mmCIF file of C-alpha atoms and ligand atoms in Angstrom:
data_model
loop_
_atom_site.group_PDB
_atom_site.id
_atom_site.type_symbol
_atom_site.label_atom_id
_atom_site.label_comp_id
_atom_site.label_asym_id
_atom_site.label_seq_id
_atom_site.Cartn_x
_atom_site.Cartn_y
_atom_site.Cartn_z
ATOM 1 C CA MET A 241 -19.248 49.150 -45.730
ATOM 2 C CA THR A 242 -16.547 50.580 -47.959
ATOM 3 C CA PHE A 243 -13.324 48.689 -48.625
ATOM 4 C CA THR A 244 -10.967 49.759 -51.399
ATOM 5 C CA VAL A 245 -8.331 47.613 -53.058
ATOM 6 C CA ALA A 246 -5.890 49.601 -55.243
ATOM 7 C CA ILE A 247 -3.944 47.590 -57.809
ATOM 8 C CA ASP A 248 -1.281 49.393 -59.851
ATOM 9 C CA GLY A 249 1.552 48.357 -62.125
ATOM 10 C CA PRO A 250 2.969 48.549 -65.642
ATOM 11 C CA ALA A 251 1.164 47.308 -68.755
ATOM 12 C CA ALA A 252 0.403 43.577 -69.028
ATOM 13 C CA ALA A 253 1.804 42.639 -65.602
ATOM 14 C CA GLY A 254 -1.380 40.766 -64.691
ATOM 15 C CA LYS A 255 -3.286 43.560 -62.902
ATOM 16 C CA GLY A 256 -6.421 43.107 -64.987
ATOM 17 C CA THR A 257 -6.826 39.390 -64.367
ATOM 18 C CA ILE A 258 -5.877 39.645 -60.693
ATOM 19 C CA SER A 259 -8.326 42.525 -60.194
ATOM 20 C CA ARG A 260 -11.210 40.751 -61.902
ATOM 21 C CA GLU A 261 -10.642 37.497 -59.991
ATOM 22 C CA VAL A 262 -10.148 39.202 -56.642
ATOM 23 C CA ALA A 263 -13.316 41.278 -57.145
ATOM 24 C CA ALA A 264 -15.289 38.132 -58.042
ATOM 25 C CA HIS A 265 -13.879 36.279 -55.009
ATOM 26 C CA PHE A 266 -14.875 38.972 -52.489
ATOM 27 C CA GLY A 267 -18.024 40.141 -54.321
ATOM 28 C CA TYR A 268 -16.543 43.631 -54.842
ATOM 29 C CA ALA A 269 -17.145 45.905 -57.823
ATOM 30 C CA HIS A 270 -14.231 46.239 -60.261
ATOM 31 C CA LEU A 271 -13.105 49.254 -62.296
ATOM 32 C CA ASP A 272 -10.388 48.922 -64.929
ATOM 33 C CA THR A 273 -9.326 52.588 -64.942
ATOM 34 C CA GLY A 274 -7.167 52.046 -68.046
ATOM 35 C CA LEU A 275 -10.437 51.827 -69.968
ATOM 36 C CA LEU A 276 -11.196 55.466 -69.119
ATOM 37 C CA TYR A 277 -7.889 56.529 -70.673
ATOM 38 C CA ARG A 278 -8.290 54.132 -73.605
ATOM 39 C CA ALA A 279 -11.795 55.485 -74.342
ATOM 40 C CA THR A 280 -10.455 59.049 -74.132
ATOM 41 C CA GLY A 281 -7.481 58.195 -76.353
ATOM 42 C CA ARG A 282 -9.697 56.469 -78.881
ATOM 43 C CA ARG A 283 -11.874 59.563 -79.268
ATOM 44 C CA THR A 284 -8.791 61.692 -79.959
ATOM 45 C CA LEU A 285 -7.985 59.393 -82.904
ATOM 46 C CA ASP A 286 -11.234 60.701 -84.459
ATOM 47 C CA GLY A 287 -9.991 64.277 -83.977
ATOM 48 C CA THR A 288 -11.705 65.106 -80.657
ATOM 49 C CA ASP A 289 -9.790 67.340 -78.242
ATOM 50 C CA PRO A 290 -8.437 65.112 -75.397
ATOM 51 C CA VAL A 291 -9.729 67.252 -72.522
ATOM 52 C CA GLU A 292 -13.151 67.576 -74.161
ATOM 53 C CA ALA A 293 -13.155 63.788 -74.745
ATOM 54 C CA ALA A 294 -12.362 63.038 -71.084
ATOM 55 C CA ARG A 295 -14.989 65.492 -69.820
ATOM 56 C CA THR A 296 -17.754 64.039 -71.982
ATOM 57 C CA LEU A 297 -17.004 60.296 -71.775
ATOM 58 C CA GLY A 298 -20.172 58.228 -71.791
ATOM 59 C CA PRO A 299 -21.105 54.558 -71.382
ATOM 60 C CA GLY A 300 -21.020 54.147 -75.181
ATOM 61 C CA ASP A 301 -17.337 55.173 -75.268
ATOM 62 C CA LEU A 302 -16.421 52.691 -72.522
ATOM 63 C CA GLY A 303 -18.253 49.875 -74.273
ATOM 64 C CA ALA A 304 -16.505 50.358 -77.638
ATOM 65 C CA ASP A 305 -15.143 47.054 -78.907
ATOM 66 C CA ASP A 306 -11.793 48.331 -80.220
ATOM 67 C CA LEU A 307 -10.305 49.720 -76.986
ATOM 68 C CA ARG A 308 -7.762 46.884 -76.624
ATOM 69 C CA THR A 309 -5.682 47.613 -79.737
ATOM 70 C CA PRO A 310 -2.012 48.704 -79.473
ATOM 71 C CA GLU A 311 -2.882 51.940 -81.343
ATOM 72 C CA VAL A 312 -5.526 52.871 -78.767
ATOM 73 C CA ALA A 313 -3.152 51.874 -75.923
ATOM 74 C CA GLN A 314 -0.559 54.360 -77.211
ATOM 75 C CA ALA A 315 -3.207 57.092 -77.590
ATOM 76 C CA ALA A 316 -4.341 56.339 -74.008
ATOM 77 C CA SER A 317 -0.810 56.704 -72.682
ATOM 78 C CA ARG A 318 -0.407 60.033 -74.526
ATOM 79 C CA VAL A 319 -3.662 61.590 -73.249
ATOM 80 C CA ALA A 320 -2.916 60.251 -69.752
ATOM 81 C CA ALA A 321 0.037 62.661 -69.532
ATOM 82 C CA ILE A 322 -2.314 65.696 -69.799
ATOM 83 C CA PRO A 323 -3.162 66.958 -66.276
ATOM 84 C CA GLU A 324 -6.646 68.250 -67.292
ATOM 85 C CA VAL A 325 -7.532 64.845 -68.709
ATOM 86 C CA ARG A 326 -6.593 63.138 -65.436
ATOM 87 C CA GLU A 327 -8.450 65.784 -63.435
ATOM 88 C CA ALA A 328 -11.633 65.183 -65.457
ATOM 89 C CA LEU A 329 -11.573 61.476 -64.509
ATOM 90 C CA VAL A 330 -10.837 61.781 -60.770
ATOM 91 C CA ASP A 331 -14.357 62.208 -59.344
ATOM 92 C CA PHE A 332 -15.770 59.194 -61.164
ATOM 93 C CA GLN A 333 -12.930 56.959 -59.927
ATOM 94 C CA ARG A 334 -13.163 58.174 -56.303
ATOM 95 C CA ALA A 335 -16.943 57.734 -56.232
ATOM 96 C CA PHE A 336 -16.474 54.198 -57.550
ATOM 97 C CA ALA A 337 -13.802 53.448 -54.938
ATOM 98 C CA THR A 338 -16.021 54.454 -52.025
ATOM 99 C CA ARG A 339 -19.227 52.743 -53.167
ATOM 100 C CA SER A 340 -20.710 50.521 -50.521
ATOM 101 C CA GLY A 341 -19.911 46.814 -50.759
ATOM 102 C CA GLY A 342 -16.212 47.112 -51.638
ATOM 103 C CA ALA A 343 -14.312 48.046 -54.798
ATOM 104 C CA VAL A 344 -11.187 47.012 -56.665
ATOM 105 C CA LEU A 345 -9.605 49.593 -58.981
ATOM 106 C CA ASP A 346 -6.642 48.861 -61.202
ATOM 107 C CA GLY A 347 -4.442 51.384 -62.975
ATOM 108 C CA ARG A 348 -1.241 53.358 -62.545
ATOM 109 C CA ASP A 349 -2.004 55.961 -59.849
ATOM 110 C CA ILE A 350 -4.731 54.355 -57.757
ATOM 111 C CA GLY A 351 -2.657 53.807 -54.593
ATOM 112 C CA THR A 352 -0.742 57.075 -54.948
ATOM 113 C CA VAL A 353 -3.312 59.661 -56.122
ATOM 114 C CA ILE A 354 -6.865 58.366 -56.568
ATOM 115 C CA CYS A 355 -7.166 56.317 -53.358
ATOM 116 C CA PRO A 356 -4.218 57.141 -51.067
ATOM 117 C CA ASP A 357 -6.283 55.756 -48.148
ATOM 118 C CA ALA A 358 -7.114 52.408 -49.785
ATOM 119 C CA GLN A 359 -7.183 49.557 -47.253
ATOM 120 C CA VAL A 360 -5.021 47.398 -49.531
ATOM 121 C CA LYS A 361 -2.493 48.491 -52.164
ATOM 122 C CA LEU A 362 -0.792 46.053 -54.496
ATOM 123 C CA PHE A 363 1.869 46.899 -57.069
ATOM 124 C CA VAL A 364 1.956 44.131 -59.670
ATOM 125 C CA THR A 365 5.045 43.703 -61.858
ATOM 126 C CA ALA A 366 6.629 41.111 -64.168
ATOM 127 C CA SER A 367 9.698 41.075 -66.393
ATOM 128 C CA ASP A 368 9.455 42.826 -69.783
ATOM 129 C CA ASP A 369 9.746 39.536 -71.696
ATOM 130 C CA ILE A 370 7.027 37.827 -69.695
ATOM 131 C CA ARG A 371 4.691 40.792 -70.051
ATOM 132 C CA ALA A 372 5.257 41.000 -73.802
ATOM 133 C CA THR A 373 4.734 37.249 -74.204
ATOM 134 C CA ARG A 374 1.434 37.375 -72.312
ATOM 135 C CA ARG A 375 0.206 40.419 -74.274
ATOM 136 C CA LEU A 376 1.266 38.824 -77.584
ATOM 137 C CA ILE A 377 -0.849 35.746 -76.837
ATOM 138 C CA GLU A 378 -3.832 37.955 -75.924
ATOM 139 C CA LEU A 379 -3.536 39.991 -79.120
ATOM 140 C CA THR A 380 -2.938 37.078 -81.502
ATOM 141 C CA ASP A 381 -5.889 35.226 -79.921
ATOM 142 C CA LYS A 382 -8.011 38.235 -80.921
ATOM 143 C CA GLY A 383 -6.727 38.053 -84.490
ATOM 144 C CA HIS A 384 -4.103 40.845 -84.420
ATOM 145 C CA ASP A 385 -1.118 40.355 -86.697
ATOM 146 C CA ILE A 386 1.742 41.652 -84.527
ATOM 147 C CA SER A 387 5.284 40.495 -83.655
ATOM 148 C CA PHE A 388 6.852 39.944 -80.229
ATOM 149 C CA GLU A 389 9.239 42.868 -80.887
ATOM 150 C CA GLN A 390 6.358 45.237 -81.710
ATOM 151 C CA VAL A 391 4.504 44.252 -78.522
ATOM 152 C CA LEU A 392 7.654 44.634 -76.398
ATOM 153 C CA ASP A 393 8.362 48.020 -77.955
ATOM 154 C CA ASP A 394 4.774 49.186 -77.321
ATOM 155 C CA LEU A 395 4.927 48.155 -73.642
ATOM 156 C CA ARG A 396 8.333 49.767 -73.077
ATOM 157 C CA GLN A 397 7.321 53.025 -74.762
ATOM 158 C CA ARG A 398 4.147 53.251 -72.701
ATOM 159 C CA ASP A 399 5.872 52.375 -69.424
ATOM 160 C CA ALA A 400 8.556 55.000 -70.084
ATOM 161 C CA ARG A 401 5.943 57.670 -70.857
ATOM 162 C CA ASP A 402 3.661 56.630 -67.977
ATOM 163 C CA SER A 403 6.584 56.670 -65.496
ATOM 164 C CA ALA A 404 8.154 59.933 -66.702
ATOM 165 C CA ARG A 405 5.076 62.186 -66.706
ATOM 166 C CA THR A 406 4.892 64.818 -63.981
ATOM 167 C CA THR A 407 1.240 64.302 -63.005
ATOM 168 C CA ALA A 408 0.417 61.011 -61.274
ATOM 169 C CA PRO A 409 3.245 58.932 -62.773
ATOM 170 C CA LEU A 410 3.299 55.146 -62.679
ATOM 171 C CA LYS A 411 4.938 54.229 -59.372
ATOM 172 C CA ALA A 412 4.364 52.078 -56.338
ATOM 173 C CA ALA A 413 2.836 53.745 -53.286
ATOM 174 C CA GLU A 414 5.208 53.590 -50.314
ATOM 175 C CA ASP A 415 2.792 51.296 -48.482
ATOM 176 C CA ALA A 416 2.035 49.022 -51.458
ATOM 177 C CA VAL A 417 2.783 45.299 -51.340
ATOM 178 C CA LEU A 418 4.913 44.318 -54.356
ATOM 179 C CA LEU A 419 3.684 41.293 -56.305
ATOM 180 C CA ASP A 420 6.087 40.060 -59.003
ATOM 181 C CA THR A 421 4.131 37.660 -61.209
ATOM 182 C CA SER A 422 7.068 36.678 -63.501
ATOM 183 C CA GLU A 423 7.438 33.228 -61.968
ATOM 184 C CA LEU A 424 3.855 32.734 -60.844
ATOM 185 C CA SER A 425 0.936 31.057 -62.569
ATOM 186 C CA ILE A 426 -2.113 33.269 -62.745
ATOM 187 C CA LYS A 427 -3.810 31.068 -60.140
ATOM 188 C CA ASP A 428 -0.903 31.458 -57.708
ATOM 189 C CA ALA A 429 -0.804 35.230 -58.269
ATOM 190 C CA VAL A 430 -4.555 35.506 -57.621
ATOM 191 C CA ASP A 431 -4.310 33.270 -54.509
ATOM 192 C CA LEU A 432 -1.512 35.436 -53.141
ATOM 193 C CA ALA A 433 -3.493 38.622 -53.734
ATOM 194 C CA ILE A 434 -6.549 37.074 -52.020
ATOM 195 C CA GLU A 435 -4.372 36.074 -49.034
ATOM 196 C CA ILE A 436 -2.960 39.616 -48.679
ATOM 197 C CA ILE A 437 -6.430 41.188 -48.904
ATOM 198 C CA SER A 438 -7.961 38.689 -46.444
ATOM 199 C CA GLU A 439 -5.292 39.589 -43.872
ATOM 200 C CA ARG A 440 -6.263 43.276 -44.104
ATOM 201 C CA GLN A 441 -9.959 42.635 -43.742
ATOM 202 C CA GLY A 442 -9.453 41.696 -40.111
HETATM 203 O O1 LIG B 86 -4.054 49.622 -68.055
HETATM 204 P P1 LIG B 86 -4.054 49.945 -69.565
HETATM 205 O O2 LIG B 86 -2.901 49.317 -70.300
HETATM 206 O O3 LIG B 86 -5.362 49.637 -70.194
HETATM 207 O O4 LIG B 86 -3.849 51.539 -69.636
HETATM 208 C C1 LIG B 86 -3.718 52.235 -70.851
HETATM 209 C C2 LIG B 86 -2.964 53.540 -70.601
HETATM 210 O O5 LIG B 86 -3.753 54.405 -69.784
HETATM 211 C C3 LIG B 86 -1.635 53.385 -69.884
HETATM 212 O O6 LIG B 86 -0.535 53.244 -70.769
HETATM 213 C C4 LIG B 86 -1.526 54.641 -69.059
HETATM 214 C C5 LIG B 86 -2.946 55.116 -68.860
HETATM 215 N N1 LIG B 86 -3.448 54.936 -67.491
HETATM 216 C C6 LIG B 86 -3.109 55.898 -66.559
HETATM 217 O O7 LIG B 86 -2.340 56.807 -66.862
HETATM 218 N N2 LIG B 86 -3.624 55.833 -65.292
HETATM 219 C C7 LIG B 86 -4.434 54.824 -64.940
HETATM 220 N N3 LIG B 86 -4.941 54.805 -63.693
HETATM 221 C C8 LIG B 86 -4.762 53.814 -65.864
HETATM 222 C C9 LIG B 86 -4.241 53.888 -67.144
#
């Protein structure tokens, strides 16, 4: 059986946690597609051509331990605007989405471009301040020395670039269910997502 859950939204809205928890709840596989762009972006920081980097990504690149830094996030957002980079990553994502046993993919264009036929599409948002606060806690917990203003600026710059690009911009699919997590605890957001998915499983 194949069953695809597409979860999109801006940076730090809660997609990652919701996706992981939902996948664990239903026993589905989970792919954080942002990691593909982060791994590609990270390789460009060493001087590799972005298209070449995307075409030759390997498990070692995806397992790198410094993919979560703000610098790599910005590089990811920049390479993500290059159509050939996106093209190089499509087949892997679609194969993952249609694997047997169910799959959850989170990103920016999953419901619109990668899996337009996904059985469930969620678009997860939260206010800028809430997103920056959550990301700040994550980064400071990992030992990064960064201010709230820097985090907010990083998120806004990326969202603007990710939304403005011509190929596969960040936007909700017309048939996506909107999930605003600003006022929700993570548990409530996950429970709501599970409820929506359960309804579609029939
Ligand atoms: O989800 P994330 O913050 O790890 O993603 C990092 C960047 O990668 C994001 O700013 C835009 C890009 N991205 C994308 O363009 N399409 C996706 N499906 C996932 C991420």
